[in-house]
């Protein structure tokens, strides 16, 4: 989105009086009071919140230890347990019989679980993990689809201080294996398969394949029987989840851990090399999950909350597993996809479960707009969405048209939209409106949350004037920020706190601040990271995958804008053999697409593959990516190509298959 769009966007929506009256942060003045409190004395502010919102086993004395930046330590001396906060605390507060989870399966079967029942399952499973010798600090890989069992697995790890690393079920055996080795996991929790869109997708077979490439430290694989299909079994290694759980005691005293104890590792793509293991700390992360549930999602006890993200992504960690449970919410979790058995599934679920707070991604909204244009039967206006009071979006910039549709057609022009900007690394929302306090502008994530010192800067860390584009940074540390990259402190420091930026946290996104309102608009990644359907992928990651194919000599990958997925992957490929044409080129393109799917997963499959005898390079041999981007988009070439070693190559690469 360009700066002009923001300047042209005059529509704005102030919170109405009833909303303001009932909101947890009521009115703009209340928001400003929090912002000022944080500015006046950040440590005092965070200390107050950590004492108010977290439940400590032992209290902390130091709010922030910043003696060794960027390795910040928060609430150091305190001890607590995440699963205690998510289960025992709501129960102690009288919510034992409240519904915690409403699980809807792919085929529409609904299972509900109270806080008591979830607590019991988590305790049994935590004891089962202990019986296998898993304990504090051990890494556990979770490779499972959206399910109650996935949440039980994450919570059980947290209960015994084991560090979970959830791998999205769409990742390939190879990607899974990289994560198994990088974490040094001793245990994998998976399912026989998953059900999505009426189809069964294997999971255990992929785990087997990953382990056959080298199992590292893995001793056991626990399998949740979801599909009941016959699967290969290694009786020395594999265990079924249910009998294991049921043989255990329903009581499990939480393992109290230090505030800074790693709660989880979650891999995400960077601009270079292999995915990075983003490491989050227990206390700071939980504090922010609770605060953003309270402030941004305005959590009220009677809400029925639904975040459509998968637990394989950070959104599913903060806003499915930890945040909602820690505030004692009733939440919907869904196994399947938005388009099954029809593209009205989301609206039908909102209406049947009386969802009041709904959080999804722009890519889903855009595909549902398209679907309801084609089939009026599944248009949101055909469903009773009167239970909704608040909508949210995340994952990529939302275009004002999609925003307006979401606002009018889904929210009936009654529900504020929280456009939440954040990242795997930030742990939770960092720039987002507070629905009872902030006037909304379509396409803008509005203002930084209290305590978040966000700014738009130039290459030297100097703030740029409002209205000018620059790089988004966060200048002061905050409790939910990532603590490290697993096993790679150098990369952590280099990637997020480059020396020229005065110690600021570098987000990797471009942003512009509105001169009058101070509102932020995110303009997209400024590094080599793509955003396809809200999923992050490194161009280098896809290029490396292509380059491992025996026929490929060289490959370059860029993103091109796409109406539905935000960006689509275009790969420019040079083969070791002659440049193919016609049917042969088609055939090879399809082989390479499958190859990338196998190497990384279906989310990385290139939309468009083009073959050339070479790639456009400067005389020093550097690939000219800007040119490739113009080619991918079919734009006229405005760049200076005089430094190009091989200008004739451009004609070849312009040709689509
Ligand atoms: C990247 C982070 C945070 C959970 C989902 C993605 C983009 C995210 C927004 C938004 C504009 C957004 C950014 C960011 N992004 N939310 N509301 N407006 N862009 O987490 O995989 O770590 O990706 O997603 O480019 O850097 P992630």
XYZ file of C-alpha atoms in Angstrom, residues 2 157 201 214 269 291 388 476 480 505 596 622:
12
model
C 1.414 3.379 -0.889
C 4.585 -29.032 28.102
C -3.950 -35.594 5.319
C 18.021 -38.599 11.071
C 11.351 -17.242 8.042
C -2.993 -7.409 28.410
C -20.663 -10.216 16.893
C 12.543 0.483 24.070
C 6.911 -9.886 25.280
C 14.420 -3.481 17.612
C 9.364 -27.145 -3.432
C 24.685 -9.635 -8.390
